[in-house]
Coordinates of C-alpha atoms in Angstrom, one line a residue:
M262 CA 52.3 -21.3 -83.8
N263 CA 51.8 -22.9 -80.4
L264 CA 53.8 -21.1 -77.7
R265 CA 54.7 -24.5 -76.2
D266 CA 56.8 -25.2 -79.3
L267 CA 58.9 -22.1 -78.8
D268 CA 62.0 -21.9 -76.7
L269 CA 61.2 -18.7 -74.8
N270 CA 64.9 -17.9 -74.5
L271 CA 64.8 -17.1 -78.2
L272 CA 62.6 -14.1 -77.4
L273 CA 65.6 -12.6 -75.6
V274 CA 67.6 -13.1 -78.8
L275 CA 64.9 -11.5 -80.9
H276 CA 64.6 -8.6 -78.6
Q277 CA 68.4 -7.9 -78.6
L278 CA 68.7 -8.2 -82.4
L279 CA 65.8 -5.7 -82.8
I280 CA 67.8 -3.3 -80.6
D281 CA 71.3 -3.8 -82.0
Q282 CA 70.6 -5.0 -85.5
Q283 CA 74.0 -6.7 -85.6
V284 CA 74.5 -10.3 -84.7
S285 CA 78.0 -9.8 -83.2
V286 CA 76.9 -6.9 -81.0
A287 CA 73.7 -8.6 -79.9
A288 CA 75.8 -11.7 -79.1
E289 CA 78.2 -9.7 -76.9
H290 CA 75.3 -8.1 -75.0
L291 CA 73.8 -11.5 -74.3
G292 CA 77.1 -13.1 -73.4
L293 CA 76.9 -15.5 -76.3
S294 CA 79.4 -16.5 -78.9
Q295 CA 78.7 -15.3 -82.5
P296 CA 78.1 -18.9 -83.7
A297 CA 75.6 -19.5 -80.9
M298 CA 73.8 -16.3 -81.8
S299 CA 73.7 -17.2 -85.4
N300 CA 72.3 -20.6 -84.5
A301 CA 69.6 -19.0 -82.3
L302 CA 68.6 -16.7 -85.2
K303 CA 68.3 -19.7 -87.4
R304 CA 66.0 -21.5 -84.9
L305 CA 63.9 -18.3 -84.6
R306 CA 63.4 -18.1 -88.4
T307 CA 62.3 -21.7 -88.4
A308 CA 60.0 -21.4 -85.5
L309 CA 58.3 -18.2 -86.7
N310 CA 58.5 -19.1 -90.4
D311 CA 59.9 -15.7 -91.3
E312 CA 63.3 -14.4 -92.4
L313 CA 63.1 -11.8 -89.5
F314 CA 66.3 -9.9 -90.5
V315 CA 67.9 -9.3 -93.8
R316 CA 71.4 -7.9 -94.5
T317 CA 71.6 -4.4 -95.8
G318 CA 74.4 -1.8 -95.9
R319 CA 73.0 -0.5 -92.6
G320 CA 73.2 -3.9 -90.9
M321 CA 70.5 -6.5 -90.1
Q322 CA 67.2 -4.8 -90.9
P323 CA 64.0 -6.4 -89.4
T324 CA 61.3 -7.6 -91.7
P325 CA 57.8 -6.1 -91.3
Y326 CA 56.8 -9.1 -89.2
A327 CA 59.9 -8.8 -86.9
A328 CA 59.2 -5.1 -86.6
S329 CA 55.6 -5.8 -85.5
L330 CA 57.0 -8.0 -82.7
A331 CA 59.3 -5.4 -81.3
K332 CA 56.9 -3.7 -78.9
P333 CA 54.9 -6.7 -77.6
V334 CA 58.1 -8.8 -77.0
A335 CA 59.7 -5.9 -75.2
Q336 CA 56.6 -5.4 -73.0
A337 CA 56.4 -9.1 -72.2
L338 CA 60.1 -9.3 -71.2
A339 CA 59.8 -6.2 -69.1
L340 CA 56.7 -7.7 -67.3
L341 CA 58.5 -11.0 -66.6
G342 CA 61.6 -9.1 -65.4
Q343 CA 59.4 -7.1 -62.9
A344 CA 57.7 -10.3 -61.7
L345 CA 61.0 -12.0 -61.0
Q346 CA 62.5 -9.1 -59.1
P347 CA 63.4 -9.8 -55.4
R348 CA 60.4 -9.3 -53.1
I349 CA 60.0 -5.7 -52.0
A350 CA 60.5 -5.5 -48.2
F351 CA 57.5 -4.7 -46.1
D352 CA 57.7 -1.3 -44.4
P353 CA 55.3 -1.3 -41.5
T354 CA 55.8 2.4 -40.8
S355 CA 54.3 3.4 -44.1
S356 CA 52.0 0.5 -45.0
L357 CA 48.3 0.8 -45.1
R358 CA 47.8 -2.9 -45.2
R359 CA 44.8 -4.6 -43.5
F360 CA 45.5 -8.0 -42.0
T361 CA 42.8 -10.6 -41.3
L362 CA 43.1 -12.9 -38.3
A363 CA 40.9 -15.9 -37.7
M364 CA 40.3 -16.5 -33.9
T365 CA 37.7 -17.0 -31.3
D366 CA 36.2 -14.4 -29.0
I367 CA 38.6 -15.4 -26.3
G368 CA 41.4 -14.9 -28.7
E369 CA 40.1 -11.3 -29.3
I370 CA 40.1 -10.7 -25.6
W371 CA 43.6 -11.9 -25.1
F372 CA 45.4 -10.8 -28.3
M373 CA 43.7 -7.7 -29.5
P374 CA 44.5 -5.1 -26.8
R375 CA 48.2 -5.7 -26.9
L376 CA 48.4 -6.2 -30.6
I377 CA 46.6 -2.9 -31.4
E378 CA 48.8 -1.1 -28.9
A379 CA 51.9 -2.4 -30.7
L380 CA 50.5 -1.6 -34.1
L381 CA 49.7 2.0 -33.2
Q382 CA 53.3 2.4 -32.1
R383 CA 55.1 0.5 -34.9
A384 CA 52.7 0.5 -37.9
P385 CA 50.2 3.3 -37.5
G386 CA 48.7 2.8 -40.9
V387 CA 48.1 -1.0 -40.5
S388 CA 44.7 -2.2 -39.5
V389 CA 43.2 -5.6 -38.4
T390 CA 40.0 -7.5 -39.1
T391 CA 39.1 -10.6 -37.0
V392 CA 36.9 -13.4 -38.3
R393 CA 35.7 -16.7 -36.8
S394 CA 37.3 -20.0 -37.8
D395 CA 34.9 -22.0 -39.9
A396 CA 34.8 -24.7 -42.5
Q397 CA 36.2 -22.3 -45.1
L398 CA 39.2 -21.4 -43.1
S399 CA 41.7 -23.4 -45.1
E400 CA 40.4 -21.9 -48.3
G401 CA 40.6 -18.4 -46.8
L402 CA 44.2 -18.9 -45.8
A403 CA 45.1 -20.4 -49.2
G404 CA 43.4 -17.6 -51.1
G405 CA 44.8 -14.8 -49.0
T406 CA 41.5 -13.5 -47.6
V407 CA 42.7 -14.7 -44.2
D408 CA 46.4 -14.0 -43.3
L409 CA 46.8 -15.9 -40.1
A410 CA 44.8 -18.3 -37.8
V411 CA 45.3 -18.6 -34.1
G412 CA 44.2 -21.4 -31.8
L413 CA 43.9 -25.2 -32.0
Q414 CA 43.3 -26.0 -35.7
P415 CA 43.8 -29.8 -36.2
D416 CA 42.4 -29.6 -39.8
L417 CA 45.2 -27.3 -41.0
Q418 CA 47.9 -29.9 -41.8
N419 CA 49.0 -30.3 -45.4
G420 CA 50.1 -27.1 -47.0
F421 CA 50.2 -25.1 -43.8
Y422 CA 52.9 -23.9 -41.5
Q423 CA 52.3 -23.6 -37.7
R424 CA 54.3 -22.1 -34.8
R425 CA 53.6 -22.6 -31.1
L426 CA 52.6 -19.5 -29.2
F427 CA 51.7 -20.9 -25.8
I428 CA 49.9 -23.6 -23.8
H429 CA 46.4 -23.0 -22.4
R430 CA 46.0 -24.2 -18.9
Y431 CA 42.6 -24.2 -17.2
V432 CA 41.3 -22.8 -13.9
C433 CA 38.1 -22.4 -12.1
L434 CA 36.8 -18.8 -12.1
C435 CA 34.4 -17.4 -9.6
R436 CA 33.6 -14.3 -7.6
R437 CA 36.0 -13.3 -4.8
D438 CA 33.6 -14.1 -1.9
H439 CA 32.4 -17.4 -3.4
P440 CA 32.0 -20.3 -0.8
L441 CA 34.6 -22.3 -2.9
T442 CA 37.3 -19.8 -1.9
R443 CA 37.1 -20.8 1.8
Q444 CA 39.0 -24.1 1.6
P445 CA 40.8 -26.3 -1.0
M446 CA 38.3 -27.5 -3.6
T447 CA 37.7 -31.2 -4.1
S448 CA 36.3 -32.8 -7.2
D449 CA 33.0 -33.3 -5.4
D450 CA 33.0 -29.6 -4.5
F451 CA 33.7 -28.7 -8.2
C452 CA 30.8 -30.9 -9.5
R453 CA 28.3 -29.7 -6.9
Q454 CA 28.7 -26.0 -8.0
A455 CA 26.3 -24.3 -10.4
H456 CA 28.3 -23.9 -13.6
V457 CA 28.2 -21.6 -16.6
H458 CA 29.3 -23.6 -19.6
V459 CA 30.8 -22.1 -22.7
A460 CA 29.7 -24.3 -25.6
A461 CA 32.7 -23.8 -27.9
T462 CA 32.7 -27.2 -29.5
S463 CA 34.9 -26.3 -32.5
T464 CA 37.7 -25.0 -30.3
G465 CA 40.3 -26.3 -28.0
H466 CA 38.0 -25.4 -25.1
G467 CA 35.5 -27.9 -26.6
E468 CA 38.1 -30.7 -26.1
V469 CA 38.4 -29.8 -22.4
E470 CA 34.6 -30.2 -22.0
Q471 CA 34.8 -33.6 -23.7
H472 CA 37.6 -34.6 -21.3
L473 CA 35.4 -33.7 -18.3
R474 CA 32.5 -35.8 -19.6
R475 CA 34.8 -38.8 -20.4
A476 CA 36.2 -38.5 -16.8
G477 CA 32.6 -38.9 -15.5
L478 CA 32.4 -35.5 -13.9
Q479 CA 28.7 -34.5 -14.0
R480 CA 28.5 -30.8 -13.4
D481 CA 25.4 -28.9 -12.6
I482 CA 25.2 -26.7 -15.6
R483 CA 22.8 -23.8 -15.0
L484 CA 23.7 -21.7 -17.9
Q485 CA 25.2 -22.4 -21.4
V486 CA 26.5 -19.6 -23.6
P487 CA 28.2 -19.7 -27.0
H488 CA 31.1 -17.5 -26.2
F489 CA 33.2 -16.1 -23.4
V490 CA 32.3 -12.4 -23.6
A491 CA 29.6 -12.4 -20.9
V492 CA 31.3 -14.9 -18.5
G493 CA 32.9 -12.2 -16.3
H494 CA 29.6 -10.2 -16.0
I495 CA 27.7 -13.4 -15.1
L496 CA 30.1 -14.6 -12.4
Q497 CA 30.4 -11.2 -10.8
R498 CA 26.7 -11.2 -9.9
S499 CA 26.1 -14.9 -9.1
D500 CA 27.4 -18.0 -7.4
L501 CA 28.1 -19.7 -10.7
V502 CA 31.6 -20.9 -11.6
A503 CA 33.3 -21.4 -14.9
T504 CA 36.1 -23.6 -16.2
V505 CA 38.2 -21.2 -18.4
P506 CA 41.7 -20.8 -19.8
E507 CA 44.1 -19.2 -17.4
R508 CA 44.9 -16.3 -19.7
F509 CA 41.2 -15.4 -20.0
A510 CA 40.8 -15.6 -16.3
S511 CA 43.7 -13.2 -15.8
T512 CA 41.8 -10.5 -17.8
C513 CA 38.7 -10.9 -15.6
L514 CA 40.1 -10.8 -12.1
V515 CA 40.4 -7.0 -11.6
P516 CA 37.5 -5.7 -13.7
F517 CA 35.0 -8.2 -12.2
D518 CA 36.5 -8.8 -8.8
L519 CA 36.9 -12.5 -9.5
V520 CA 39.4 -15.2 -8.4
A521 CA 41.0 -18.1 -10.2
L522 CA 41.2 -21.4 -8.3
P523 CA 43.2 -24.5 -9.2
L524 CA 41.1 -27.2 -10.6
P525 CA 40.8 -30.4 -8.5
V526 CA 40.9 -32.6 -11.6
P527 CA 43.6 -32.9 -14.3
L528 CA 42.7 -31.4 -17.6
P529 CA 44.6 -31.5 -20.9
E530 CA 46.7 -28.5 -21.8
I531 CA 45.7 -27.0 -25.2
A532 CA 48.4 -25.8 -27.6
I533 CA 47.7 -22.4 -29.1
N534 CA 49.5 -22.1 -32.4
L535 CA 49.8 -19.6 -35.2
F536 CA 48.9 -21.0 -38.7
W537 CA 49.6 -19.7 -42.2
H538 CA 49.5 -21.1 -45.7
A539 CA 52.6 -22.2 -47.5
R540 CA 51.8 -19.8 -50.4
Y541 CA 52.5 -16.9 -48.1
H542 CA 55.4 -18.4 -46.2
K543 CA 57.9 -16.0 -47.8
D544 CA 55.6 -13.1 -48.3
P545 CA 57.3 -10.1 -46.5
A546 CA 54.1 -8.7 -45.1
N547 CA 52.9 -12.0 -43.7
Q548 CA 56.4 -12.7 -42.3
W549 CA 56.4 -9.4 -40.5
F550 CA 52.9 -9.9 -39.0
R551 CA 53.5 -13.4 -37.7
D552 CA 56.9 -12.4 -36.3
L553 CA 55.1 -9.6 -34.4
M554 CA 52.5 -12.0 -33.1
F555 CA 55.3 -14.4 -32.0
E556 CA 57.2 -11.6 -30.3
L557 CA 54.2 -10.3 -28.4
F558 CA 52.6 -13.6 -27.4
S559 CA 55.0 -16.5 -27.4
D560 CA 56.0 -18.1 -24.2

């Protein structure tokens, strides 16, 4: 028979009859009236084309076919019952879960030190892997290979949740004794400087660069790099300047003896959000991890 033609509720009836072998007792255990139970048995016999149970002096005895169904039906119902149990709460203190975060290198610089510190204290068995956002990010989030994405992700719309962490504002970063630090910086001063440009076109920082070009600000770009990791080292030993997010700048001031100056031109503020797929919206582990991210980094 085709499973689509069978009312699966009848499997509960069959299972209980196989246990009790009395219609009245099985009906009581299932919360049914005896006529309803008898009707269900009639439907089962029709659907399975077998008598299933016959009356004897010892009650309703299963036919060989009904007896052969006892074990697989019990296993199937038990499996369904387990699957439909309430979600098991996530215990960070005992979990060995590895979470995967999609972010840029500037995200690693800002998020990772504080996040790892918190995990070592609260969830000592939990570990983290970071990956770069790419064209397969939405598939990774939907498939569970990536748990969360952080940043500006305009392509993650339908089927995704997002939550604001903070707003990126931009500053001009340079060494402490740079000539720019001697007086307020004008837009001409800014454009005349030798710049290091981080070519992060697929990120929110890329939008800032586009805004500068649209505003007609022609900078003297002496060095272009694909990421932020080397910016502090470069500025420390040169007269180059860089336009960088304020939070990144704050991580460079002391280690590289740099200063952050207000920009003389208005730049758009970039929203940094946390993204996750709707499939994992109620997953206890995912909920715990994103709540931790929000607690640690939200403005």
